[in-house]
Coordinates of C-alpha atoms and ligand atoms in Angstrom, one line a residue:
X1406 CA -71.8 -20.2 2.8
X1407 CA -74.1 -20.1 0.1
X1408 CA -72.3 -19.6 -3.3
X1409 CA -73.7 -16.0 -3.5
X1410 CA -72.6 -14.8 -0.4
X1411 CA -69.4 -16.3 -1.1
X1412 CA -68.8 -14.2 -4.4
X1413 CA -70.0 -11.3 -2.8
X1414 CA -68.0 -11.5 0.8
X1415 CA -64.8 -11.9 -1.6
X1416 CA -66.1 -8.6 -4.0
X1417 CA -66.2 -6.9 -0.6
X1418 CA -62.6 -8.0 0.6
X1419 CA -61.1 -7.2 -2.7
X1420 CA -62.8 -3.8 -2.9
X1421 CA -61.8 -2.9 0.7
X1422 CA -58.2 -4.3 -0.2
X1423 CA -58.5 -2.2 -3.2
X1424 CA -59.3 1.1 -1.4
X1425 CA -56.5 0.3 1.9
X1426 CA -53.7 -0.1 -1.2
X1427 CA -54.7 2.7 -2.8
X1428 CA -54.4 5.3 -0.1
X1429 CA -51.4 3.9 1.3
X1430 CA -50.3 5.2 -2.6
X1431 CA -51.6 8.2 -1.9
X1432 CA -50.2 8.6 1.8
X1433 CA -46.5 7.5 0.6
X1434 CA -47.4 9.8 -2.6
X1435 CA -47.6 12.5 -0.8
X1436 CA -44.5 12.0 1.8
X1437 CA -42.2 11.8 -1.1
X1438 CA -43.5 15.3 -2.3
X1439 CA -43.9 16.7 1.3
X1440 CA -40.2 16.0 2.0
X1441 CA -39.3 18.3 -0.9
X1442 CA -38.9 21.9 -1.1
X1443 CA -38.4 22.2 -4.6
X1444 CA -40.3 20.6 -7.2
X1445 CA -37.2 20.8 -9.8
X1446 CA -34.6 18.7 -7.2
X1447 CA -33.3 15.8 -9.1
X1448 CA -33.9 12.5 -7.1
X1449 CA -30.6 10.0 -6.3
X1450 CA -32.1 6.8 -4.6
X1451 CA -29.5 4.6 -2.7
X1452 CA -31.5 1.4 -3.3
X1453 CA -28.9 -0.5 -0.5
X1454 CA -29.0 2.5 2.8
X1455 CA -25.7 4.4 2.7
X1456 CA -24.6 7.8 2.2
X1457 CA -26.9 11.0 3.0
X1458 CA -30.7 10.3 3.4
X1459 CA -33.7 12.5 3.2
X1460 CA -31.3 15.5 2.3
X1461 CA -30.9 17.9 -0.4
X1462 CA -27.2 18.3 -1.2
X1463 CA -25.7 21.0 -3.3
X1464 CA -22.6 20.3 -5.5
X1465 CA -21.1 23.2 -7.2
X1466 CA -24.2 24.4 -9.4
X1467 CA -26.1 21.2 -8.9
X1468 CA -28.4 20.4 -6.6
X1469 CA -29.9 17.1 -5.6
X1470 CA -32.0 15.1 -2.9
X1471 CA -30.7 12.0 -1.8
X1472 CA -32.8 9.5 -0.1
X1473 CA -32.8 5.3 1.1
X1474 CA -36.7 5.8 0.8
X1475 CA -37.9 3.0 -1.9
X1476 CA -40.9 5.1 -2.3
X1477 CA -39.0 7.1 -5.1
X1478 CA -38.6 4.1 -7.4
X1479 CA -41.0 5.0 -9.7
X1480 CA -40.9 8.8 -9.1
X1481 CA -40.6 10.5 -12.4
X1482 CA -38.0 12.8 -10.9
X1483 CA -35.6 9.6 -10.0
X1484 CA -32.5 10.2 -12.0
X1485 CA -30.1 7.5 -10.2
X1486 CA -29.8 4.6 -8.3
X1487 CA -26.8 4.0 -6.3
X1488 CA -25.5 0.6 -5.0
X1489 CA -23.0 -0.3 -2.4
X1490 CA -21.0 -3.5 -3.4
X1491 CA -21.4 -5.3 -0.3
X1492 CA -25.4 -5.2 -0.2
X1493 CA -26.1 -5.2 -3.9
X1494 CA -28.3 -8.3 -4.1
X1495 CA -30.0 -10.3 -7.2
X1496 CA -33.2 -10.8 -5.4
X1497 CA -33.3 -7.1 -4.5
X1498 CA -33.1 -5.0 -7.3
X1499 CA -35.4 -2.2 -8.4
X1500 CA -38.5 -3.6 -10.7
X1501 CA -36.8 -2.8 -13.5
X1502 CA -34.1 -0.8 -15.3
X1503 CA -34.9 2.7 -16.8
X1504 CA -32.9 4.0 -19.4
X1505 CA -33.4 7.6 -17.9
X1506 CA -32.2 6.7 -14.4
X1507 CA -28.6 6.1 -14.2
X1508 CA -27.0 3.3 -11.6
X1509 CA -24.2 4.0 -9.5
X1510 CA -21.9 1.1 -8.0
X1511 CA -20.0 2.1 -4.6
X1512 CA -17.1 -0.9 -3.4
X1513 CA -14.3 -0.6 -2.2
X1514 CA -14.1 -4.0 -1.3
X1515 CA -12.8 -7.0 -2.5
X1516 CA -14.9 -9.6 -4.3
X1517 CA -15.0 -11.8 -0.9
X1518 CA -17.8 -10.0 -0.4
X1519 CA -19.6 -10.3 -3.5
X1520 CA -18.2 -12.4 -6.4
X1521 CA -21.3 -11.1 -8.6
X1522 CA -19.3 -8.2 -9.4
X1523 CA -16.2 -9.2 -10.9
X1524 CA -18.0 -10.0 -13.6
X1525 CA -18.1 -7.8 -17.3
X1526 CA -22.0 -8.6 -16.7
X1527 CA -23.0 -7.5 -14.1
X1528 CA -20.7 -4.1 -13.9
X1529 CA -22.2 -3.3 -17.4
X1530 CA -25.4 -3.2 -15.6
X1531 CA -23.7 0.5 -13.8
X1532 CA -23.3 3.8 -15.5
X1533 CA -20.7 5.5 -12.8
X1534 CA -18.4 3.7 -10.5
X1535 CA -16.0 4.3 -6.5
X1536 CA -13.7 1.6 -6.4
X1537 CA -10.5 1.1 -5.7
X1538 CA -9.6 0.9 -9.2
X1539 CA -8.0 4.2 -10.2
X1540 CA -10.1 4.1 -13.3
X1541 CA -13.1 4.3 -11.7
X1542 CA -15.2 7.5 -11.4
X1543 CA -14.6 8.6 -7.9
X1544 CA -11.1 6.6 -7.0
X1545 CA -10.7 5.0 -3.7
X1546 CA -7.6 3.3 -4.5
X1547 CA -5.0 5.6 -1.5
X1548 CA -8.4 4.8 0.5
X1549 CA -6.2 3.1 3.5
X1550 CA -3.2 5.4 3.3
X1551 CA -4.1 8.2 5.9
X1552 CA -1.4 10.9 4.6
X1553 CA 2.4 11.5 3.5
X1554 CA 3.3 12.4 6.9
X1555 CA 3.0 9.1 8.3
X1556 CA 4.4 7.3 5.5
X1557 CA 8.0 9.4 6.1
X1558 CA 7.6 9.7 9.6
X1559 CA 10.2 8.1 11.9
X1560 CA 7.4 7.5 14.9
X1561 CA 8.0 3.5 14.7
X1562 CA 10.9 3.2 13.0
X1563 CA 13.7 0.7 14.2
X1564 CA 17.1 0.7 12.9
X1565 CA 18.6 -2.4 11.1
X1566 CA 21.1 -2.6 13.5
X1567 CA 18.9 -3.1 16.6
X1568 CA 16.5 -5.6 14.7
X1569 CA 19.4 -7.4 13.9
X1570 CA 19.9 -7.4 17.8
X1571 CA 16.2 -8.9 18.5
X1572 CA 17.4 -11.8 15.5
X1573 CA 20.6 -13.0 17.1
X1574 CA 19.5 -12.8 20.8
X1575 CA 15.8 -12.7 21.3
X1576 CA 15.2 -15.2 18.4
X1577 CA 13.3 -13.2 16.4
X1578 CA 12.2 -14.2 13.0
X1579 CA 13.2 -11.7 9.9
X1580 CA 9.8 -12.1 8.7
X1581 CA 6.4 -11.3 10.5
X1582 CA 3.0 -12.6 9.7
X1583 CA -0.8 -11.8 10.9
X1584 CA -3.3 -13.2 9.4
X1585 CA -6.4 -14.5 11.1
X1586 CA -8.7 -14.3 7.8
X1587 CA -7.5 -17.7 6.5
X1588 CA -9.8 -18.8 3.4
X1589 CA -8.7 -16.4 1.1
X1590 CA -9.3 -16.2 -2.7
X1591 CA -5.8 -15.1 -3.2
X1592 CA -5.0 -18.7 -1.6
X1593 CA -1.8 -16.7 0.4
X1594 CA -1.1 -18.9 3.0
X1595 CA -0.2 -21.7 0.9
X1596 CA 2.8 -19.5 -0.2
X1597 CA 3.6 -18.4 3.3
X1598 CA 3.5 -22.2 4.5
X1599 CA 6.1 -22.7 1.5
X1600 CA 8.6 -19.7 2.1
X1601 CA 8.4 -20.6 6.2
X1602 CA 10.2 -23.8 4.8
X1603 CA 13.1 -21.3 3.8
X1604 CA 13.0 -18.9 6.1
X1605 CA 12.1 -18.1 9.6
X1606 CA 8.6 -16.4 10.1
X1607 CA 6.8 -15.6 13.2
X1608 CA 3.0 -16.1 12.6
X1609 CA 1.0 -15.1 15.3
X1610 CA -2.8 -14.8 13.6
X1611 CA -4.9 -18.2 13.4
X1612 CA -3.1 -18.5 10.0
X1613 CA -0.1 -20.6 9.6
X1614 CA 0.4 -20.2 13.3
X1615 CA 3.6 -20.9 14.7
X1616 CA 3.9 -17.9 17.6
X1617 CA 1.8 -16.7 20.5
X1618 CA 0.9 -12.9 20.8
X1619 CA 1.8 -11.3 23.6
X1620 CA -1.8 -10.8 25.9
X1621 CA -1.2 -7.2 25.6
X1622 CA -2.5 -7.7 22.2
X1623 CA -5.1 -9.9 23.0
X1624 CA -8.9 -8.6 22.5
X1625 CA -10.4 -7.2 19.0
X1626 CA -7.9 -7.8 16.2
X1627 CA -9.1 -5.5 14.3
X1628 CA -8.7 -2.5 17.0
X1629 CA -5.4 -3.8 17.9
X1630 CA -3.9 -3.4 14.4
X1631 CA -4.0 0.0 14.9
X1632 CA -2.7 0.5 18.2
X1633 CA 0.7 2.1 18.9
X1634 CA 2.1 -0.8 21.2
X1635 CA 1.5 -3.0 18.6
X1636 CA 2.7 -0.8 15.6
X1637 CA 5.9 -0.3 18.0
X1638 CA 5.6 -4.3 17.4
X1639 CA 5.7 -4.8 13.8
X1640 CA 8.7 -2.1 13.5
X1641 CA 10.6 -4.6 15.3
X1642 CA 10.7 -7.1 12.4
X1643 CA 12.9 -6.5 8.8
X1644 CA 9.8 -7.6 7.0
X1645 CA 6.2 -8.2 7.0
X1646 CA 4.3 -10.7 4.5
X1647 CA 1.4 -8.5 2.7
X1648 CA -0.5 -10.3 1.1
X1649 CA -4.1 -9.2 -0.2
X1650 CA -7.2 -11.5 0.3
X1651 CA -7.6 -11.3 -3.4
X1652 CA -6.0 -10.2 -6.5
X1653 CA -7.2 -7.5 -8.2
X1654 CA -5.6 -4.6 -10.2
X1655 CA -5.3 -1.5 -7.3
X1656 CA -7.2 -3.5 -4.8
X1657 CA -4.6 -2.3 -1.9
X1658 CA -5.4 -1.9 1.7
X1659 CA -3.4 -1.2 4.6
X1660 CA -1.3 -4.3 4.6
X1661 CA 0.9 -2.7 2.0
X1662 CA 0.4 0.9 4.2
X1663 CA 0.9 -0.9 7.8
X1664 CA 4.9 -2.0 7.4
X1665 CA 5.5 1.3 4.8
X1666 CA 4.2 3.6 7.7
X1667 CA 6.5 1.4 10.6
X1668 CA 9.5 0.9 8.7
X1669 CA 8.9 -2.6 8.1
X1670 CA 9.8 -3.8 4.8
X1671 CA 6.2 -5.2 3.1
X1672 CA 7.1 -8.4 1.2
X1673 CA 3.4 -7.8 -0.9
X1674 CA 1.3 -10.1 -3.1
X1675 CA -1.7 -8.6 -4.2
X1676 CA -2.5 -5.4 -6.9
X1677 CA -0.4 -7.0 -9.7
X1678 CA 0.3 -2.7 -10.4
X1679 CA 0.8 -2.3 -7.0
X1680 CA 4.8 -0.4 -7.6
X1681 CA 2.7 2.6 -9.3
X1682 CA 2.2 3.7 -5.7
X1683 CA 4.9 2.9 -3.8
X1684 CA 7.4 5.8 -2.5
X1685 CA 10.2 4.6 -4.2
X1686 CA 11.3 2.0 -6.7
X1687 CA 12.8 0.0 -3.9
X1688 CA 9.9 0.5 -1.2
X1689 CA 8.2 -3.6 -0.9
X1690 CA 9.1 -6.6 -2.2
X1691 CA 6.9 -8.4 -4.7
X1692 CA 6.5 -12.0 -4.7
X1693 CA 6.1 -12.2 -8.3
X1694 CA 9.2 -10.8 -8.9
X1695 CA 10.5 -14.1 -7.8
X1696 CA 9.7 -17.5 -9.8
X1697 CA 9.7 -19.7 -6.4
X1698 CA 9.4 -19.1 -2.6
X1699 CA 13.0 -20.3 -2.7
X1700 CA 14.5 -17.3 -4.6
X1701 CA 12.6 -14.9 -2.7
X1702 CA 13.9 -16.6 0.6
X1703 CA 17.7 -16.4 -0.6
X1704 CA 17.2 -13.2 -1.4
X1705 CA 15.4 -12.0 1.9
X1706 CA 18.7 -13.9 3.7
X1707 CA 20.9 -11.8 1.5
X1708 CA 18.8 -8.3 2.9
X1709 CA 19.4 -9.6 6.7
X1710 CA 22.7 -10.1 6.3
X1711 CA 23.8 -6.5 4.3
X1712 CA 22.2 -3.6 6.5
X1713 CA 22.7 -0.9 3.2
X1714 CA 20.8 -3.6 1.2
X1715 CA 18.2 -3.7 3.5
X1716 CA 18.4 -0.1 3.9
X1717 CA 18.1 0.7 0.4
X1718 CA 13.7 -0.6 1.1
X1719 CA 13.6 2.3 3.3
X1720 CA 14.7 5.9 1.6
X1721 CA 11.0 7.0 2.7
X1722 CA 12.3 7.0 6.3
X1723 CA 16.2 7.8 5.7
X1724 CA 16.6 10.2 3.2
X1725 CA 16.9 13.3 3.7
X1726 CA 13.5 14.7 4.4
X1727 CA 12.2 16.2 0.4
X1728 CA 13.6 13.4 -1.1
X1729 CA 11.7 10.9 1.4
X1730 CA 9.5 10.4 -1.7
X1731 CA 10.2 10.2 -5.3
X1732 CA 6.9 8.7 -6.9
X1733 CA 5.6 12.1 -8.4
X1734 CA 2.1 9.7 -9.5
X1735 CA 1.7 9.1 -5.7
X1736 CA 2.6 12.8 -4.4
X1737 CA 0.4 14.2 -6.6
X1738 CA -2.8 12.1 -5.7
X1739 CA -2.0 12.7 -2.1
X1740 CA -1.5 16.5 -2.7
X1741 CA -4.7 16.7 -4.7
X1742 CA -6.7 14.9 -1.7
X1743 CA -5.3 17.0 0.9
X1744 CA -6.2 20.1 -1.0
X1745 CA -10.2 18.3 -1.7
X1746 CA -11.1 17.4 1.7
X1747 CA -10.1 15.5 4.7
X1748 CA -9.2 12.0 4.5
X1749 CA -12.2 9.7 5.3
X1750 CA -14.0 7.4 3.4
X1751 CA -17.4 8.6 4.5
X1752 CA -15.7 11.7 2.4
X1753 CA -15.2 9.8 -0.5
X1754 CA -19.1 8.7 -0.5
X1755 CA -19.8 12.2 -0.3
X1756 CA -17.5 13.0 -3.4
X1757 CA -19.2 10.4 -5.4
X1758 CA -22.9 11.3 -4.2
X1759 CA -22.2 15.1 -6.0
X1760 CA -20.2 13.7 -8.8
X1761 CA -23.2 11.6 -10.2
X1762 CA -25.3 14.5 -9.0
X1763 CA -23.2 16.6 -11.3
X1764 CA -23.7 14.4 -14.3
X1765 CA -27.8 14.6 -13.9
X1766 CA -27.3 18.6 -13.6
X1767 CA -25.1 18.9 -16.4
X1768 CA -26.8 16.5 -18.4
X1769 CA -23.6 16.7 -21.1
X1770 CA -23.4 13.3 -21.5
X1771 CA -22.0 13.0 -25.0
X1772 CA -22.0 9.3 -25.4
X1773 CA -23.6 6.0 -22.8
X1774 CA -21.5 5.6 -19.8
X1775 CA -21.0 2.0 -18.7
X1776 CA -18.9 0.2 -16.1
X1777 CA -16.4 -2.1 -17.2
X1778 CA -14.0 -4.7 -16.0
X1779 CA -11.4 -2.0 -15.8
X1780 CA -13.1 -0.6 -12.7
X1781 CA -13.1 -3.4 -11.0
X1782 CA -10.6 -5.8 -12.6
X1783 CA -10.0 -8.9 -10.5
X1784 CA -8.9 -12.2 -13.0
X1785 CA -10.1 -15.9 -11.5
X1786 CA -7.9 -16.6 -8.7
X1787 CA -4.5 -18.5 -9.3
X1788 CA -2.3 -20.5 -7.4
X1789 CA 0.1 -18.0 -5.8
X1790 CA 3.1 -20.4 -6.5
X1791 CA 2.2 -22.1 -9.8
X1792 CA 0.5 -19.6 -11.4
X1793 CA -2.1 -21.9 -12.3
X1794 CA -6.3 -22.9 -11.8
X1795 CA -5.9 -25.1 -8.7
X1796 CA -8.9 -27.1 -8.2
X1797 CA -8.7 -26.8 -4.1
X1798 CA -9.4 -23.2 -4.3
X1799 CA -13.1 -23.3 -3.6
X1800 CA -13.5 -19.3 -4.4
X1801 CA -12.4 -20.6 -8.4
X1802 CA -15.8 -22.0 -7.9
X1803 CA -17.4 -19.3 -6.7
X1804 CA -16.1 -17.2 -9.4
X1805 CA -17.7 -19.7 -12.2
X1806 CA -20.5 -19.7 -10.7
X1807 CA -20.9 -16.2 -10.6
X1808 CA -20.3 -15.8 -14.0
X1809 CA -23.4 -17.9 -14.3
X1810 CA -25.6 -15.7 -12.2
X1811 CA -24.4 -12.0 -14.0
X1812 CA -25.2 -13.5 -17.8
X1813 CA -28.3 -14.6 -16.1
X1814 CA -29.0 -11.1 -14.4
X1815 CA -27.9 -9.7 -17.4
X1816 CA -30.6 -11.3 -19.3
X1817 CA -33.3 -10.7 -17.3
X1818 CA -32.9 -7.2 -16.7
X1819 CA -32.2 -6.2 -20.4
X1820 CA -35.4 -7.9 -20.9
X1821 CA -37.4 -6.4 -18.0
X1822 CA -37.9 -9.9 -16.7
X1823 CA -38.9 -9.9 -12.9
X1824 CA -36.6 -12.0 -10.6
X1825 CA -38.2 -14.9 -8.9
X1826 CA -34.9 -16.1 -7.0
X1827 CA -35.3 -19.8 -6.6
X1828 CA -35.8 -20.3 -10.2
X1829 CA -32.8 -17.5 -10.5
X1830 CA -30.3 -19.8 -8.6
X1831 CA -32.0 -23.3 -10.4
X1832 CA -31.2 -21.8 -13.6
X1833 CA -28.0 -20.1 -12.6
X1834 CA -26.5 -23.7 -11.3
X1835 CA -27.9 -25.5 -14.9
X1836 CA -26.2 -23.1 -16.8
X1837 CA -23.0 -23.7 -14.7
X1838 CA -23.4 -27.8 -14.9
X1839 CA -24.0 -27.4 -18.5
X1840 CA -20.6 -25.0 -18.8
X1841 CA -23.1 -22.4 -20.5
X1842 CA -21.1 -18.9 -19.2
Ligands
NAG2850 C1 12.4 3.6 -11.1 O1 12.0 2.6 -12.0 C2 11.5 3.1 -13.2 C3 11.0 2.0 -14.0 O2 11.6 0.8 -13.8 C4 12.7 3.8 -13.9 O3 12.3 4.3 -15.2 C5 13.2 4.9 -13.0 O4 14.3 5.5 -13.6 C6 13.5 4.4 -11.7 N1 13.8 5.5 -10.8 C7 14.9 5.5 -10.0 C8 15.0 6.7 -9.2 O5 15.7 4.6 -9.9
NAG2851 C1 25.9 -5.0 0.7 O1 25.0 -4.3 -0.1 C2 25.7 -3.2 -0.7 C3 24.6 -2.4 -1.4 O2 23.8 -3.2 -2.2 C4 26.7 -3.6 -1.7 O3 27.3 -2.6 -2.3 C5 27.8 -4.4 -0.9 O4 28.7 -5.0 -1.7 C6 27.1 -5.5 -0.1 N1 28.0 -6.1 0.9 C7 28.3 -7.4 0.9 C8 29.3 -7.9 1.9 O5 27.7 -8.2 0.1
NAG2852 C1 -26.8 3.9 -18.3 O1 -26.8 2.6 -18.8 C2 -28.0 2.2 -19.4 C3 -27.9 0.8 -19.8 O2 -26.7 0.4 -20.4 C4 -28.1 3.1 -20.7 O3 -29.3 2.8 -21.4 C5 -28.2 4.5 -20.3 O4 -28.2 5.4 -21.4 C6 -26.9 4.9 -19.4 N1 -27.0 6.2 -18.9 C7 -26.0 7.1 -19.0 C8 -26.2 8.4 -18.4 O5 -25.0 6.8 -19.6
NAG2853 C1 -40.9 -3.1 -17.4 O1 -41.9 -3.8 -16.8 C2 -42.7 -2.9 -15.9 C3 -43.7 -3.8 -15.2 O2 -43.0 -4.8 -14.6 C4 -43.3 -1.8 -16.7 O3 -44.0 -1.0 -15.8 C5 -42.3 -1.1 -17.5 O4 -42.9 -0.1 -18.3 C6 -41.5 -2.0 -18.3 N1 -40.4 -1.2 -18.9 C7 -40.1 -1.4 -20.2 C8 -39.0 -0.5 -20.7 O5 -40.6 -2.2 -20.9

């Protein structure tokens, strides 16, 4: 092609180019205004899909429409962003950070699923928080524990004599574990391989495994830890190992619920605060009340051999019925939930959705909100026996590395910096060879 032709074939392309961008501005322009009935409706973008979509929501006096369409990112109505933990992603982040639009961070997970966010950092970057710290904006913290009626109820429970019985002559263990999730930051099954030395556990997950389940419970784990047969199961035994996949302050799922609610006695390692919301003062068993897996053996020998010892772990299931529960921090959160609205998490999503709606309404925001490490407060993982850094704890790594990648993220979205992810993750792993975070 002759050198004019050239120039003007590639004048034509980039004019036609030019023309097919800008109505596809115009055509997503006028979606985003077409799908609203009122001009004034503040606009909350989940930037990661979850919670409502496309819908205009009222809370109280405020109104807002929520939406997983990207479109709104540079809408002048946009007044927050909102993140769920899981799917918040460094090379996947709005183009850049208004001071006028808030950000939202949803999670009730642990940081196995994203060690980015353990990090002061990166949860500065958020203005409101739902986590399962009870600090956190919309708390999700009694997220696992259904109500108070099944933690006194007697549907499972097994009297100390009779599991006594199944100890002496069908040779079961005092202590039950399941754990199938075995490459944990909280490193647990090195201190259930250590306490099996000193006492007798039956492990029947792909953890530790020293039993075989019965094939009734064979199929999906996860359905099966809530089926009756199998609750009807874990009654049997005095006590069931609890222990968290990591450590973090409130970070408490239904491990700790599962034995409360059967009658089995939890022996728990996880929220380091975790007696704030137990039934009683003598409700679980926490490892670190114990300075070796030795001590906590002897002492988990001396509860199989005294029945009213033992018995003394389970007032929410023998005492008499008002008194079941005497931890007025833990009746009251219940009593204020079951008051709000029912008991799902997909109801705690809603709850924070119209909370950070309220704040754009009221717009009485005396002085700048910002996450903290208090929301979401979970310390570099330690050695469960020791105490210590161990070096073979690969997720101590992970955590480092991390911390890396949010004074990186940091950086560049303070300074409006476009991520190009390669060079992200180059500079991220420089930083962490050159022990720069
Ligand atoms: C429970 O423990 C707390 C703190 O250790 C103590 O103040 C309280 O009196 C105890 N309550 C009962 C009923 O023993
Ligand atoms: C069993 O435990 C109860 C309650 O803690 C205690 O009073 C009793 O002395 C214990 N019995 C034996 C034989 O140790
Ligand atoms: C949200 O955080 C950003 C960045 O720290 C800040 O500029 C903004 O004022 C905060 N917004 C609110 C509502 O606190
Ligand atoms: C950040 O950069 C974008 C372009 O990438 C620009 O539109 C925006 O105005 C910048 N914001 C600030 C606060 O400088």
């Amino acid at each position: 092609m002759p050198r004019k032709l050239r120039i003007m074939f590639a004048t034509a392309t980039t004019l036609g180019l030019c023309i097919i961008i800008f109505q596809l501005r115009l055509m997503l322009y006028d979606r985003t205004r077409l799908s609203l009935s009122d001009d004034d409706i503040p606009v909350v973008l989940w930037w990661t899909p979850f919670g409502n979509n496309n819908q205009v929501k009222t809370c109280g006096n405020a109104k807002c429409y929520f939406t997983h369409d990207r479109a709104f990112e540079n809408n002048v109505r946009l007044k927050s962003i909102l993140f769920y933990g899981s799917d918040f992603r460094v090379h996947d982040l709005p183009n850049w950070r208004s001071n006028a639009v808030s950000w939202g961070l949803l999670h009730e997970e642990s940081p196995r699923n994203n060690p980015i966010l353990v990090h002061e950092k990166t949860l500065n970057l958020f203005n409101y928080s739902s986590t399962f710290s009870r600090f956190s904006d919309v708390s999700l913290t009694l997220l696992d524990l259904l109500s108070l009626e099944e933690l006194i109820a007697k549907s499972y429970y097994v009297p100390a004599k009779e599991k006594s019985t199944l100890i002496r002559a069908k040779n079961y263990a005092p202590v039950l574990y399941i754990q199938s999730d075995c490459d944990t930051a909280s490193d647990r099954d090195r201190y259930v391989s250590e306490l099996m030395k000193y006492i007798r556990i039956d492990s029947y997950g792909t953890c530790v495994n020293n039993a075989r389940l019965d094939d009734r419970f064979k199929g999906n784990y996860l359905d099966i830890l809530n089926n009756r047969e199998f609750l009807s199961f874990v009654a049997k035994y005095k006590f069931t190992i609890a222990f968290e996949n990591a450590i973090c302050d409130d970070y408490i799922t239904e491990k700790l619920w599962r034995p409360l609610i059967v009658g089995s006695v939890p022996i728990y390692y996880g929220s380091p605060s975790f007696k704030d919301w137990l039934p009683n003062n003598k409700s679980a068993i926490s490892i670190l009340d114990f300075t070796d897996p030795t001590k906590l053996a002897d002492f988990l020998h001396k509860l199989v051999r005294n029945d009213s010892a033992y018995e003394e772990y389970l007032s929410h299931k023998l005492s008499e019925r008002k008194y079941r529960v005497t931890n007025n921090a833990l009746l009251r959160a219940l009593e204020r939930r079951s008051t709000a609205i029912p008991h799902e998490f997909g109801n705690y999503v809603e709850e924070f959705e119209c909370f950070i709606c309220e704040r754009i309404q009221n717009n009485r925001e005396l002085k700048i909100r910002t996450v903290t490490r208090k929301q979401y407060d979970c310390p570099l993982p330690r050695d469960p026996i020791t105490g210590g850094i161990s070096k073979r704890n690969w997720w101590i790594e992970q955590w480092n590395i991390e911390k890396c990648g949010a004074k990186l993220l940091a950086h560049y979205i303070t300074n409006n910096i476009s991520i190009n992810i390669k060079y992200f993750n180059e500079q991220k792993m420089n930083m962490y060879d050159n022990n720069e975070c």
